PDB file of C-alpha atoms in Angstrom:
ATOM      1  CA  MET Y   1     -16.805   3.114  23.640  1.00 30.00           C
ATOM      2  CA  ALA Y   2     -19.706   1.168  25.278  1.00 29.00           C
ATOM      3  CA  VAL Y   3     -22.054   3.090  27.720  1.00 32.00           C
ATOM      4  CA  ASP Y   4     -24.456   1.596  30.102  1.00 34.00           C
ATOM      5  CA  SER Y   5     -27.812   3.075  30.925  1.00 32.00           C
ATOM      6  CA  ASP Y   6     -26.438   5.696  33.024  1.00 37.00           C
ATOM      7  CA  PHE Y   7     -23.901   6.703  30.118  1.00 35.00           C
ATOM      8  CA  ALA Y   8     -21.052   5.751  32.209  1.00 37.00           C
ATOM      9  CA  ASP Y   9     -17.484   5.043  30.753  1.00 42.00           C
ATOM     10  CA  SER Y  10     -14.625   3.660  32.471  1.00 36.00           C
ATOM     11  CA  THR Y  11     -12.145   5.027  29.963  1.00 43.00           C
ATOM     12  CA  VAL Y  12     -12.295   8.590  31.272  1.00 42.00           C
ATOM     13  CA  PRO Y  13     -13.655   9.058  34.877  1.00 40.00           C
ATOM     14  CA  GLU Y  14     -16.374  11.498  35.412  1.00 41.00           C
ATOM     15  CA  THR Y  15     -13.981  13.307  37.892  1.00 38.00           C
ATOM     16  CA  THR Y  16     -11.548  14.115  35.045  1.00 44.00           C
ATOM     17  CA  PRO Y  17     -11.438  17.832  35.402  1.00 42.00           C
ATOM     18  CA  ASP Y  18     -11.484  18.671  31.630  1.00 60.00           C
ATOM     19  CA  LEU Y  19     -14.678  16.711  31.031  1.00 88.00           C
ATOM     20  CA  ARG Y  20     -16.739  18.149  33.944  1.00 91.00           C
ATOM     21  CA  PRO Y  21     -19.412  20.289  32.295  1.00 94.00           C
ATOM     22  CA  PRO Y  22     -19.361  23.978  33.225  1.00 94.00           C
ATOM     23  CA  PRO Y  23     -22.230  25.402  35.291  1.00 93.00           C
ATOM     24  CA  ALA Y  24     -23.913  26.649  31.959  1.00 94.00           C
ATOM     25  CA  ALA Y  25     -24.256  23.064  30.609  1.00 97.00           C
ATOM     26  CA  ALA Y  26     -27.176  22.155  32.763  1.00 97.00           C
ATOM     27  CA  ALA Y  27     -29.344  25.100  31.778  1.00 96.00           C
ATOM     28  CA  VAL Y  28     -28.465  24.683  28.031  1.00 97.00           C
ATOM     29  CA  PHE Y  29     -28.613  20.917  27.617  1.00 98.00           C
ATOM     30  CA  GLY Y  30     -31.537  20.329  30.128  1.00 97.00           C
ATOM     31  CA  PRO Y  31     -32.603  16.759  30.054  1.00 96.00           C
ATOM     32  CA  ALA Y  32     -29.960  16.179  27.367  1.00 97.00           C
ATOM     33  CA  LEU Y  33     -26.959  16.628  29.834  1.00 97.00           C
ATOM     34  CA  ASP Y  34     -26.433  12.982  30.578  1.00 96.00           C
ATOM     35  CA  PRO Y  35     -26.064  12.012  26.842  1.00 97.00           C
ATOM     36  CA  ALA Y  36     -23.855  15.075  26.451  1.00 98.00           C
ATOM     37  CA  ARG Y  37     -21.666  13.963  29.096  1.00 97.00           C
ATOM     38  CA  ALA Y  38     -21.321  10.426  27.345  1.00 97.00           C
ATOM     39  CA  PHE Y  39     -20.795  12.152  24.091  1.00 98.00           C
ATOM     40  CA  ALA Y  40     -17.925  14.188  25.651  1.00 97.00           C
ATOM     41  CA  ARG Y  41     -16.255  11.077  26.791  1.00 96.00           C
ATOM     42  CA  MET Y  42     -16.579   9.474  23.372  1.00 96.00           C
ATOM     43  CA  LEU Y  43     -14.896  12.619  21.754  1.00 97.00           C
ATOM     44  CA  ALA Y  44     -12.200  12.647  24.407  1.00 96.00           C
ATOM     45  CA  THR Y  45     -11.189   8.922  23.980  1.00 95.00           C
ATOM     46  CA  ARG Y  46     -12.114   7.354  20.724  1.00 95.00           C
ATOM     47  CA  GLY Y  47     -12.550  10.754  18.911  1.00 96.00           C
ATOM     48  CA  VAL Y  48      -8.996  11.688  19.621  1.00 95.00           C
ATOM     49  CA  GLU Y  49      -7.576   8.085  19.148  1.00 95.00           C
ATOM     50  CA  ARG Y  50      -9.206   8.221  15.764  1.00 94.00           C
ATOM     51  CA  GLY Y  51      -7.940  11.748  14.684  1.00 95.00           C
ATOM     52  CA  LEU Y  52     -11.412  13.210  14.633  1.00 95.00           C
ATOM     53  CA  ILE Y  53     -10.416  15.905  17.142  1.00 93.00           C
ATOM     54  CA  GLY Y  54      -7.150  17.006  18.254  1.00 93.00           C
ATOM     55  CA  PRO Y  55      -5.813  15.980  21.942  1.00 93.00           C
ATOM     56  CA  HIS Y  56      -5.483  19.744  22.630  1.00 92.00           C
ATOM     57  CA  GLU Y  57      -9.162  20.316  22.043  1.00 93.00           C
ATOM     58  CA  VAL Y  58     -10.141  17.968  25.095  1.00 94.00           C
ATOM     59  CA  PRO Y  59      -9.863  20.638  27.729  1.00 93.00           C
ATOM     60  CA  ARG Y  60     -12.196  22.858  25.662  1.00 93.00           C
ATOM     61  CA  LEU Y  61     -14.800  20.361  24.566  1.00 95.00           C
ATOM     62  CA  TRP Y  62     -17.563  21.709  26.529  1.00 96.00           C
ATOM     63  CA  ASP Y  63     -17.036  25.544  26.094  1.00 94.00           C
ATOM     64  CA  ARG Y  64     -15.512  25.569  22.523  1.00 94.00           C
ATOM     65  CA  HIS Y  65     -17.611  22.519  20.938  1.00 96.00           C
ATOM     66  CA  LEU Y  66     -20.592  21.082  22.802  1.00 98.00           C
ATOM     67  CA  LEU Y  67     -22.210  24.224  24.253  1.00 98.00           C
ATOM     68  CA  ASN Y  68     -21.113  26.163  21.151  1.00 97.00           C
ATOM     69  CA  CYS Y  69     -23.300  23.758  19.117  1.00 98.00           C
ATOM     70  CA  ALA Y  70     -25.916  23.115  21.472  1.00 98.00           C
ATOM     71  CA  VAL Y  71     -27.280  27.014  21.542  1.00 98.00           C
ATOM     72  CA  VAL Y  72     -27.822  26.568  17.839  1.00 98.00           C
ATOM     73  CA  ALA Y  73     -30.996  24.630  18.479  1.00 98.00           C
ATOM     74  CA  ASP Y  74     -32.399  28.189  19.583  1.00 97.00           C
ATOM     75  CA  LEU Y  75     -32.413  29.122  15.906  1.00 98.00           C
ATOM     76  CA  ILE Y  76     -34.516  26.001  14.779  1.00 98.00           C
ATOM     77  CA  ASP Y  77     -38.113  26.723  15.155  1.00 95.00           C
ATOM     78  CA  SER Y  78     -40.587  23.997  16.381  1.00 95.00           C
ATOM     79  CA  ARG Y  79     -42.198  23.540  12.893  1.00 96.00           C
ATOM     80  CA  SER Y  80     -38.961  22.152  11.514  1.00 98.00           C
ATOM     81  CA  ARG Y  81     -39.216  18.359  11.231  1.00 98.00           C
ATOM     82  CA  THR Y  82     -35.797  17.317   9.374  1.00 98.00           C
ATOM     83  CA  LEU Y  83     -32.257  18.442   9.559  1.00 98.00           C
ATOM     84  CA  ALA Y  84     -29.166  17.587   7.506  1.00 98.00           C
ATOM     85  CA  ASP Y  85     -25.670  18.296   9.141  1.00 98.00           C
ATOM     86  CA  ILE Y  86     -23.138  18.632   6.135  1.00 97.00           C
ATOM     87  CA  GLY Y  87     -19.725  17.088   6.695  1.00 97.00           C
ATOM     88  CA  SER Y  88     -20.784  15.887  10.088  1.00 97.00           C
ATOM     89  CA  GLY Y  89     -17.078  14.775  11.019  1.00 96.00           C
ATOM     90  CA  ALA Y  90     -17.056  14.082  14.861  1.00 97.00           C
ATOM     91  CA  GLY Y  91     -20.801  14.877  15.038  1.00 98.00           C
ATOM     92  CA  LEU Y  92     -20.560  18.578  15.717  1.00 98.00           C
ATOM     93  CA  PRO Y  93     -23.095  20.022  15.587  1.00 98.00           C
ATOM     94  CA  GLY Y  94     -25.276  17.195  14.146  1.00 98.00           C
ATOM     95  CA  VAL Y  95     -25.083  14.639  17.185  1.00 98.00           C
ATOM     96  CA  VAL Y  96     -25.460  17.582  19.631  1.00 98.00           C
ATOM     97  CA  LEU Y  97     -28.488  18.822  17.846  1.00 98.00           C
ATOM     98  CA  ALA Y  98     -30.093  15.427  17.653  1.00 98.00           C
ATOM     99  CA  MET Y  99     -29.791  15.288  21.414  1.00 98.00           C
ATOM    100  CA  MET Y 100     -31.253  18.685  21.916  1.00 98.00           C
ATOM    101  CA  ARG Y 101     -34.160  18.319  19.517  1.00 97.00           C
ATOM    102  CA  PRO Y 102     -35.380  14.600  19.654  1.00 97.00           C
ATOM    103  CA  ASP Y 103     -38.590  15.690  17.707  1.00 97.00           C
ATOM    104  CA  LEU Y 104     -36.147  16.193  14.568  1.00 98.00           C
ATOM    105  CA  SER Y 105     -35.151  13.539  12.066  1.00 98.00           C
ATOM    106  CA  VAL Y 106     -31.385  14.056  11.715  1.00 98.00           C
ATOM    107  CA  THR Y 107     -29.195  12.849   8.945  1.00 98.00           C
ATOM    108  CA  LEU Y 108     -25.459  13.086   9.353  1.00 98.00           C
ATOM    109  CA  LEU Y 109     -23.890  13.656   6.019  1.00 97.00           C
ATOM    110  CA  GLU Y 110     -20.134  12.543   5.994  1.00 97.00           C
ATOM    111  CA  PRO Y 111     -18.013  11.367   3.094  1.00 96.00           C
ATOM    112  CA  MET Y 112     -15.308   9.518   5.113  1.00 96.00           C
ATOM    113  CA  GLU Y 113     -15.803   6.020   6.191  1.00 96.00           C
ATOM    114  CA  ARG Y 114     -13.962   6.118   9.332  1.00 95.00           C
ATOM    115  CA  ARG Y 115     -16.000   9.057  10.557  1.00 97.00           C
ATOM    116  CA  CYS Y 116     -19.264   7.391   9.526  1.00 98.00           C
ATOM    117  CA  ARG Y 117     -18.204   4.431  11.624  1.00 97.00           C
ATOM    118  CA  PHE Y 118     -17.717   6.751  14.827  1.00 98.00           C
ATOM    119  CA  LEU Y 119     -20.928   8.591  14.123  1.00 98.00           C
ATOM    120  CA  SER Y 120     -22.846   5.309  13.777  1.00 98.00           C
ATOM    121  CA  GLU Y 121     -21.340   4.237  17.215  1.00 98.00           C
ATOM    122  CA  CYS Y 122     -22.264   7.485  18.756  1.00 98.00           C
ATOM    123  CA  ILE Y 123     -25.838   7.022  17.488  1.00 98.00           C
ATOM    124  CA  ALA Y 124     -26.243   3.368  18.721  1.00 98.00           C
ATOM    125  CA  GLU Y 125     -24.715   4.117  22.175  1.00 97.00           C
ATOM    126  CA  LEU Y 126     -26.459   7.291  22.962  1.00 98.00           C
ATOM    127  CA  GLY Y 127     -29.826   5.682  21.851  1.00 97.00           C
ATOM    128  CA  LEU Y 128     -30.355   8.456  19.077  1.00 98.00           C
ATOM    129  CA  ALA Y 129     -33.404   6.787  17.304  1.00 98.00           C
ATOM    130  CA  ASN Y 130     -34.018  10.133  15.469  1.00 98.00           C
ATOM    131  CA  THR Y 131     -30.656  10.008  13.707  1.00 98.00           C
ATOM    132  CA  SER Y 132     -28.837   8.335  10.831  1.00 98.00           C
ATOM    133  CA  VAL Y 133     -25.661   8.522   9.121  1.00 98.00           C
ATOM    134  CA  LEU Y 134     -25.560   8.923   5.227  1.00 97.00           C
ATOM    135  CA  ARG Y 135     -22.012   8.451   3.723  1.00 97.00           C
ATOM    136  CA  GLY Y 136     -21.524  11.095   0.797  1.00 94.00           C
ATOM    137  CA  ARG Y 137     -20.719  14.663  -0.177  1.00 92.00           C
ATOM    138  CA  ALA Y 138     -23.321  17.263  -0.080  1.00 91.00           C
ATOM    139  CA  GLU Y 139     -22.417  18.214  -3.631  1.00 88.00           C
ATOM    140  CA  ASP Y 140     -23.489  14.795  -4.824  1.00 90.00           C
ATOM    141  CA  THR Y 141     -26.523  14.370  -2.534  1.00 88.00           C
ATOM    142  CA  VAL Y 142     -30.059  15.554  -2.913  1.00 85.00           C
ATOM    143  CA  LEU Y 143     -32.078  15.687   0.066  1.00 92.00           C
ATOM    144  CA  SER Y 144     -35.050  17.930   1.264  1.00 96.00           C
ATOM    145  CA  ALA Y 145     -34.443  18.878   4.742  1.00 98.00           C
ATOM    146  CA  ASP Y 146     -36.156  21.771   6.707  1.00 98.00           C
ATOM    147  CA  VAL Y 147     -32.697  22.933   8.059  1.00 98.00           C
ATOM    148  CA  ALA Y 148     -29.324  22.248   6.959  1.00 98.00           C
ATOM    149  CA  THR Y 149     -26.297  22.745   9.395  1.00 98.00           C
ATOM    150  CA  ALA Y 150     -22.410  22.899   8.982  1.00 97.00           C
ATOM    151  CA  ARG Y 151     -19.512  23.738  11.132  1.00 96.00           C
ATOM    152  CA  ALA Y 152     -15.813  24.160   9.909  1.00 90.00           C
ATOM    153  CA  VAL Y 153     -16.701  22.481   6.497  1.00 94.00           C
ATOM    154  CA  ALA Y 154     -15.911  25.165   3.829  1.00 94.00           C
ATOM    155  CA  PRO Y 155     -15.828  28.914   3.382  1.00 94.00           C
ATOM    156  CA  LEU Y 156     -19.431  30.216   2.764  1.00 96.00           C
ATOM    157  CA  ASP Y 157     -19.072  30.972  -0.707  1.00 94.00           C
ATOM    158  CA  ARG Y 158     -18.339  27.314  -1.353  1.00 95.00           C
ATOM    159  CA  LEU Y 159     -20.660  25.964   1.473  1.00 96.00           C
ATOM    160  CA  ALA Y 160     -23.756  27.822   0.178  1.00 95.00           C
ATOM    161  CA  ASP Y 161     -23.839  25.758  -3.112  1.00 92.00           C
ATOM    162  CA  MET Y 162     -23.485  22.637  -1.170  1.00 92.00           C
ATOM    163  CA  ALA Y 163     -26.115  23.466   1.304  1.00 95.00           C
ATOM    164  CA  VAL Y 164     -29.082  24.389  -1.060  1.00 93.00           C
ATOM    165  CA  ARG Y 165     -28.855  20.843  -2.549  1.00 91.00           C
ATOM    166  CA  VAL Y 166     -29.732  19.385   0.806  1.00 96.00           C
ATOM    167  CA  VAL Y 167     -32.768  21.623   1.945  1.00 97.00           C
ATOM    168  CA  ARG Y 168     -36.123  21.903   0.709  1.00 96.00           C
ATOM    169  CA  PRO Y 169     -37.087  25.217  -1.279  1.00 96.00           C
ATOM    170  CA  GLY Y 170     -37.488  27.789   1.531  1.00 96.00           C
ATOM    171  CA  GLY Y 171     -35.273  25.704   3.806  1.00 97.00           C
ATOM    172  CA  MET Y 172     -32.864  27.271   6.296  1.00 98.00           C
ATOM    173  CA  VAL Y 173     -29.146  26.976   6.277  1.00 98.00           C
ATOM    174  CA  LEU Y 174     -27.301  27.601   9.474  1.00 98.00           C
ATOM    175  CA  ALA Y 175     -23.434  27.826   9.187  1.00 98.00           C
ATOM    176  CA  ILE Y 176     -21.426  28.030  12.428  1.00 97.00           C
ATOM    177  CA  LYS Y 177     -18.597  30.470  11.308  1.00 95.00           C
ATOM    178  CA  GLY Y 178     -17.113  32.408  14.577  1.00 89.00           C
ATOM    179  CA  ARG Y 179     -15.082  35.564  13.769  1.00 90.00           C
ATOM    180  CA  THR Y 180     -14.952  35.020  10.226  1.00 91.00           C
ATOM    181  CA  ALA Y 181     -18.705  35.237   9.773  1.00 96.00           C
ATOM    182  CA  ALA Y 182     -19.128  38.944   8.612  1.00 96.00           C
ATOM    183  CA  GLY Y 183     -16.231  38.466   6.082  1.00 96.00           C
ATOM    184  CA  GLU Y 184     -17.464  35.288   4.525  1.00 96.00           C
ATOM    185  CA  LEU Y 185     -20.769  36.699   4.256  1.00 97.00           C
ATOM    186  CA  ARG Y 186     -19.637  39.812   2.212  1.00 97.00           C
ATOM    187  CA  LYS Y 187     -17.591  37.388   0.023  1.00 97.00           C
ATOM    188  CA  ALA Y 188     -20.340  35.035  -0.567  1.00 97.00           C
ATOM    189  CA  ARG Y 189     -23.084  37.504  -1.599  1.00 97.00           C
ATOM    190  CA  PRO Y 190     -22.497  37.008  -5.266  1.00 97.00           C
ATOM    191  CA  VAL Y 191     -22.909  33.142  -4.847  1.00 96.00           C
ATOM    192  CA  LEU Y 192     -25.900  33.773  -2.679  1.00 97.00           C
ATOM    193  CA  ARG Y 193     -27.543  35.995  -5.114  1.00 96.00           C
ATOM    194  CA  ARG Y 194     -26.862  33.576  -8.028  1.00 96.00           C
ATOM    195  CA  ILE Y 195     -28.567  30.508  -5.953  1.00 95.00           C
ATOM    196  CA  GLY Y 196     -31.604  32.747  -5.043  1.00 96.00           C
ATOM    197  CA  ALA Y 197     -30.770  32.778  -1.204  1.00 96.00           C
ATOM    198  CA  ARG Y 198     -32.627  35.306   0.770  1.00 96.00           C
ATOM    199  CA  ASP Y 199     -32.388  36.985   4.225  1.00 97.00           C
ATOM    200  CA  ALA Y 200     -28.770  36.103   4.573  1.00 97.00           C
ATOM    201  CA  GLU Y 201     -27.423  37.589   7.863  1.00 98.00           C
ATOM    202  CA  VAL Y 202     -25.084  36.928  10.726  1.00 98.00           C
ATOM    203  CA  VAL Y 203     -26.930  35.993  13.918  1.00 98.00           C
ATOM    204  CA  ARG Y 204     -25.798  35.110  17.522  1.00 97.00           C
ATOM    205  CA  ALA Y 205     -27.332  32.044  19.270  1.00 97.00           C
ATOM    206  CA  GLY Y 206     -27.242  31.557  22.928  1.00 97.00           C
ATOM    207  CA  GLU Y 207     -26.547  35.105  24.064  1.00 95.00           C
ATOM    208  CA  GLY Y 208     -27.037  35.224  27.829  1.00 94.00           C
ATOM    209  CA  LYS Y 209     -26.679  31.368  28.010  1.00 95.00           C
ATOM    210  CA  VAL Y 210     -23.024  30.946  26.906  1.00 96.00           C
ATOM    211  CA  ASP Y 211     -19.885  33.318  26.586  1.00 93.00           C
ATOM    212  CA  PRO Y 212     -19.209  33.868  23.741  1.00 93.00           C
ATOM    213  CA  ALA Y 213     -22.465  33.304  22.029  1.00 96.00           C
ATOM    214  CA  THR Y 214     -22.118  31.235  18.868  1.00 97.00           C
ATOM    215  CA  THR Y 215     -21.940  33.241  15.635  1.00 97.00           C
ATOM    216  CA  VAL Y 216     -23.808  31.854  12.826  1.00 98.00           C
ATOM    217  CA  VAL Y 217     -24.544  32.757   9.192  1.00 98.00           C
ATOM    218  CA  ARG Y 218     -28.327  31.963   8.383  1.00 98.00           C
ATOM    219  CA  PHE Y 219     -29.741  32.130   4.943  1.00 98.00           C
ATOM    220  CA  PHE Y 220     -32.979  30.690   3.305  1.00 98.00           C
ATOM    221  CA  ALA Y 221     -33.103  28.689   0.047  1.00 96.00           C
ATOM    222  CA  ARG Y 222     -35.479  30.227  -2.583  1.00 88.00           C
TER     223      ARG Y 222
END
Protein backbone atom coordinates (compact mmCIF):
# COMPACT_ATOMS: atom_id res chain seq x y z
CA MET A 1 0.00 0.00 0.00
CA ALA A 2 2.92 2.35 -0.72
CA VAL A 3 1.95 5.75 -2.05
CA ASP A 4 4.08 8.28 -3.86
CA SER A 5 4.37 11.97 -3.12
CA ASP A 6 1.12 12.66 -4.98
CA PHE A 7 -0.69 10.00 -2.92
CA ALA A 8 -1.19 7.82 -6.01
CA ASP A 9 -1.92 4.09 -5.68
CA SER A 10 -2.09 1.83 -8.70
CA THR A 11 -4.10 -0.80 -6.82
CA VAL A 12 -7.35 1.12 -7.26
CA PRO A 13 -7.44 3.75 -10.02
CA GLU A 14 -8.49 7.27 -9.18
CA THR A 15 -11.29 6.91 -11.76
CA THR A 16 -12.98 4.12 -9.80
CA PRO A 17 -16.48 5.59 -9.25
CA ASP A 18 -16.83 4.37 -5.66
CA LEU A 19 -13.63 6.15 -4.60
CA ARG A 20 -14.18 9.52 -6.22
CA PRO A 21 -14.81 12.07 -3.45
CA PRO A 22 -18.23 13.72 -3.51
CA PRO A 23 -18.46 17.49 -4.01
CA ALA A 24 -18.69 18.15 -0.27
CA ALA A 25 -15.29 16.55 0.34
CA ALA A 26 -13.24 19.46 -1.00
CA ALA A 27 -14.91 21.94 1.35
CA VAL A 28 -14.78 19.64 4.38
CA PHE A 29 -11.22 18.33 3.97
CA GLY A 30 -9.60 21.41 2.43
CA PRO A 31 -5.82 20.88 2.24
CA ALA A 32 -6.26 17.37 3.68
CA LEU A 33 -8.20 16.16 0.62
CA ASP A 34 -5.24 14.46 -1.09
CA PRO A 35 -4.25 12.40 1.96
CA ALA A 36 -7.95 11.62 2.48
CA ARG A 37 -8.06 10.22 -1.07
CA ALA A 38 -5.01 8.10 -0.33
CA PHE A 39 -6.56 6.84 2.91
CA ALA A 40 -9.75 5.92 1.02
CA ARG A 41 -7.67 3.79 -1.34
CA MET A 42 -5.93 2.11 1.59
CA LEU A 43 -9.27 1.27 3.20
CA ALA A 44 -10.72 0.00 -0.08
CA THR A 45 -7.78 -2.32 -0.73
CA ARG A 46 -5.77 -3.44 2.29
CA GLY A 47 -8.53 -2.49 4.71
CA VAL A 48 -10.91 -4.89 2.97
CA GLU A 49 -8.27 -7.58 2.41
CA ARG A 50 -7.42 -7.60 6.13
CA GLY A 51 -11.02 -7.56 7.29
CA LEU A 52 -10.94 -4.09 8.81
CA ILE A 53 -13.93 -2.97 6.79
CA GLY A 54 -16.49 -4.96 4.83
CA PRO A 55 -16.39 -4.88 1.02
CA HIS A 56 -19.96 -3.56 0.98
CA GLU A 57 -18.68 -0.43 2.73
CA VAL A 58 -16.40 0.58 -0.15
CA PRO A 59 -19.09 2.45 -2.13
CA ARG A 60 -19.95 4.33 1.08
CA LEU A 61 -16.43 5.17 2.23
CA TRP A 62 -16.74 8.90 1.69
CA ASP A 63 -20.28 9.61 2.85
CA ARG A 64 -20.63 7.06 5.65
CA HIS A 65 -17.09 7.02 6.98
CA LEU A 66 -14.60 9.69 5.89
CA LEU A 67 -16.88 12.73 5.84
CA ASN A 68 -18.77 11.43 8.85
CA CYS A 69 -15.52 11.47 10.82
CA ALA A 70 -13.96 14.60 9.34
CA VAL A 71 -16.68 16.99 10.52
CA VAL A 72 -16.08 15.90 14.13
CA ALA A 73 -13.02 18.16 13.94
CA ASP A 74 -15.47 21.08 14.16
CA LEU A 75 -16.18 20.09 17.78
CA ILE A 76 -12.53 20.27 18.87
CA ASP A 77 -11.43 23.76 19.82
CA SER A 78 -8.09 25.26 18.91
CA ARG A 79 -6.79 25.04 22.50
CA SER A 80 -6.77 21.24 22.44
CA ARG A 81 -3.34 19.76 21.91
CA THR A 82 -3.74 15.99 22.41
CA LEU A 83 -6.31 13.44 21.27
CA ALA A 84 -6.73 9.73 22.05
CA ASP A 85 -8.83 7.63 19.67
CA ILE A 86 -10.24 4.64 21.54
CA GLY A 87 -10.46 1.36 19.65
CA SER A 88 -9.12 3.00 16.53
CA GLY A 89 -9.62 -0.06 14.32
CA ALA A 90 -9.30 1.04 10.70
CA GLY A 91 -8.44 4.60 11.76
CA LEU A 92 -11.95 6.00 11.88
CA PRO A 93 -12.03 8.65 13.22
CA GLY A 94 -8.44 8.84 14.52
CA VAL A 95 -6.52 8.92 11.23
CA VAL A 96 -9.04 11.29 9.67
CA LEU A 97 -8.84 13.72 12.59
CA ALA A 98 -5.05 13.56 12.51
CA MET A 99 -5.20 14.69 8.87
CA MET A 100 -7.72 17.40 9.65
CA ARG A 101 -5.87 18.74 12.68
CA PRO A 102 -2.08 18.51 12.20
CA ASP A 103 -1.72 20.70 15.30
CA LEU A 104 -3.02 17.84 17.47
CA SER A 105 -0.85 15.04 18.84
CA VAL A 106 -3.01 11.97 18.13
CA THR A 107 -2.71 8.57 19.82
CA LEU A 108 -4.48 5.67 18.12
CA LEU A 109 -5.35 3.24 20.91
CA GLU A 110 -6.04 -0.24 19.56
CA PRO A 111 -5.71 -3.68 21.22
CA MET A 112 -5.47 -5.91 18.11
CA GLU A 113 -2.03 -6.39 16.57
CA ARG A 114 -3.17 -6.71 12.94
CA ARG A 115 -5.09 -3.46 13.22
CA CYS A 116 -2.09 -1.77 14.81
CA ARG A 117 0.04 -2.86 11.85
CA PHE A 118 -2.44 -1.35 9.41
CA LEU A 119 -2.60 1.89 11.39
CA SER A 120 1.19 2.13 11.50
CA GLU A 121 1.33 1.70 7.72
CA CYS A 122 -1.23 4.46 7.27
CA ILE A 123 0.72 6.82 9.50
CA ALA A 124 3.97 6.17 7.63
CA GLU A 125 2.54 6.35 4.13
CA LEU A 126 0.39 9.42 4.77
CA GLY A 127 3.24 11.20 6.53
CA LEU A 128 1.26 11.81 9.73
CA ALA A 129 4.10 12.99 11.95
CA ASN A 130 1.59 14.02 14.63
CA THR A 131 0.25 10.47 15.11
CA SER A 132 1.33 7.32 16.97
CA VAL A 133 -0.15 3.89 17.64
CA LEU A 134 -0.45 2.48 21.14
CA ARG A 135 -1.43 -1.17 21.42
CA GLY A 136 -3.74 -1.69 24.36
CA ARG A 137 -7.23 -1.40 25.77
CA ALA A 138 -8.60 1.82 27.18
CA GLU A 139 -9.56 -0.06 30.36
CA ASP A 140 -5.89 -0.83 30.99
CA THR A 141 -4.40 2.46 29.78
CA VAL A 142 -3.88 5.72 31.59
CA LEU A 143 -3.40 8.75 29.36
CA SER A 144 -4.12 12.43 29.88
CA ALA A 145 -5.45 13.62 26.54
CA ASP A 146 -7.43 16.81 26.04
CA VAL A 147 -9.92 14.93 23.84
CA ALA A 148 -10.99 11.30 23.50
CA THR A 149 -12.89 10.01 20.49
CA ALA A 150 -14.60 6.71 19.75
CA ARG A 151 -16.72 5.27 16.97
CA ALA A 152 -18.48 1.90 17.03
CA VAL A 153 -16.51 0.74 20.07
CA ALA A 154 -19.08 0.03 22.80
CA PRO A 155 -22.43 1.23 24.15
CA LEU A 156 -22.09 4.58 25.89
CA ASP A 157 -22.61 3.19 29.39
CA ARG A 158 -19.48 1.03 28.88
CA LEU A 159 -17.57 3.52 26.77
CA ALA A 160 -17.85 6.28 29.37
CA ASP A 161 -15.84 4.28 31.91
CA MET A 162 -13.14 3.63 29.29
CA ALA A 163 -12.98 7.19 28.07
CA VAL A 164 -12.40 8.86 31.43
CA ARG A 165 -9.23 6.80 31.80
CA VAL A 166 -7.60 8.44 28.78
CA VAL A 167 -8.58 12.11 29.21
CA ARG A 168 -7.26 14.68 31.64
CA PRO A 169 -9.55 16.19 34.31
CA GLY A 170 -12.02 18.35 32.41
CA GLY A 171 -11.13 16.64 29.12
CA MET A 172 -13.77 16.20 26.41
CA VAL A 173 -15.16 12.89 25.15
CA LEU A 174 -16.73 12.66 21.68
CA ALA A 175 -18.58 9.41 20.95
CA ILE A 176 -19.89 9.10 17.39
CA LYS A 177 -23.20 7.31 17.79
CA GLY A 178 -25.71 7.93 14.99
CA ARG A 179 -29.38 7.18 15.52
CA THR A 180 -28.83 5.41 18.84
CA ALA A 181 -27.32 8.48 20.50
CA ALA A 182 -30.30 9.76 22.50
CA GLY A 183 -31.25 6.30 23.77
CA GLU A 184 -27.68 5.45 24.74
CA LEU A 185 -27.32 8.73 26.57
CA ARG A 186 -30.48 8.08 28.61
CA LYS A 187 -29.26 4.61 29.52
CA ALA A 188 -25.80 5.89 30.42
CA ARG A 189 -26.95 8.68 32.77
CA PRO A 190 -26.35 6.65 35.96
CA VAL A 191 -22.81 5.78 34.85
CA LEU A 192 -22.10 9.37 33.84
CA ARG A 193 -23.26 10.57 37.26
CA ARG A 194 -21.11 7.95 38.99
CA ILE A 195 -17.94 9.00 37.18
CA GLY A 196 -18.70 12.70 37.64
CA ALA A 197 -19.11 13.49 33.94
CA ARG A 198 -20.69 16.84 33.18
CA ASP A 199 -22.59 18.55 30.38
CA ALA A 200 -23.47 15.31 28.58
CA GLU A 201 -25.52 15.99 25.47
CA VAL A 202 -26.20 14.91 21.91
CA VAL A 203 -24.70 17.30 19.35
CA ARG A 204 -24.60 17.41 15.56
CA ALA A 205 -21.35 18.01 13.71
CA GLY A 206 -21.15 19.25 10.15
CA GLU A 207 -24.66 20.58 9.72
CA GLY A 208 -24.78 22.46 6.43
CA LYS A 209 -21.60 20.67 5.29
CA VAL A 210 -22.66 17.03 5.09
CA ASP A 211 -26.02 15.30 4.89
CA PRO A 212 -26.77 13.76 7.25
CA ALA A 213 -24.79 15.59 9.90
CA THR A 214 -22.78 13.42 12.29
CA THR A 215 -24.49 12.65 15.59
CA VAL A 216 -22.16 12.69 18.58
CA VAL A 217 -22.55 12.29 22.33
CA ARG A 218 -20.30 14.84 24.01
CA PHE A 219 -19.41 15.04 27.69
CA PHE A 220 -16.59 16.30 29.88
CA ALA A 221 -14.65 14.46 32.56
CA ARG A 222 -14.81 15.84 36.07
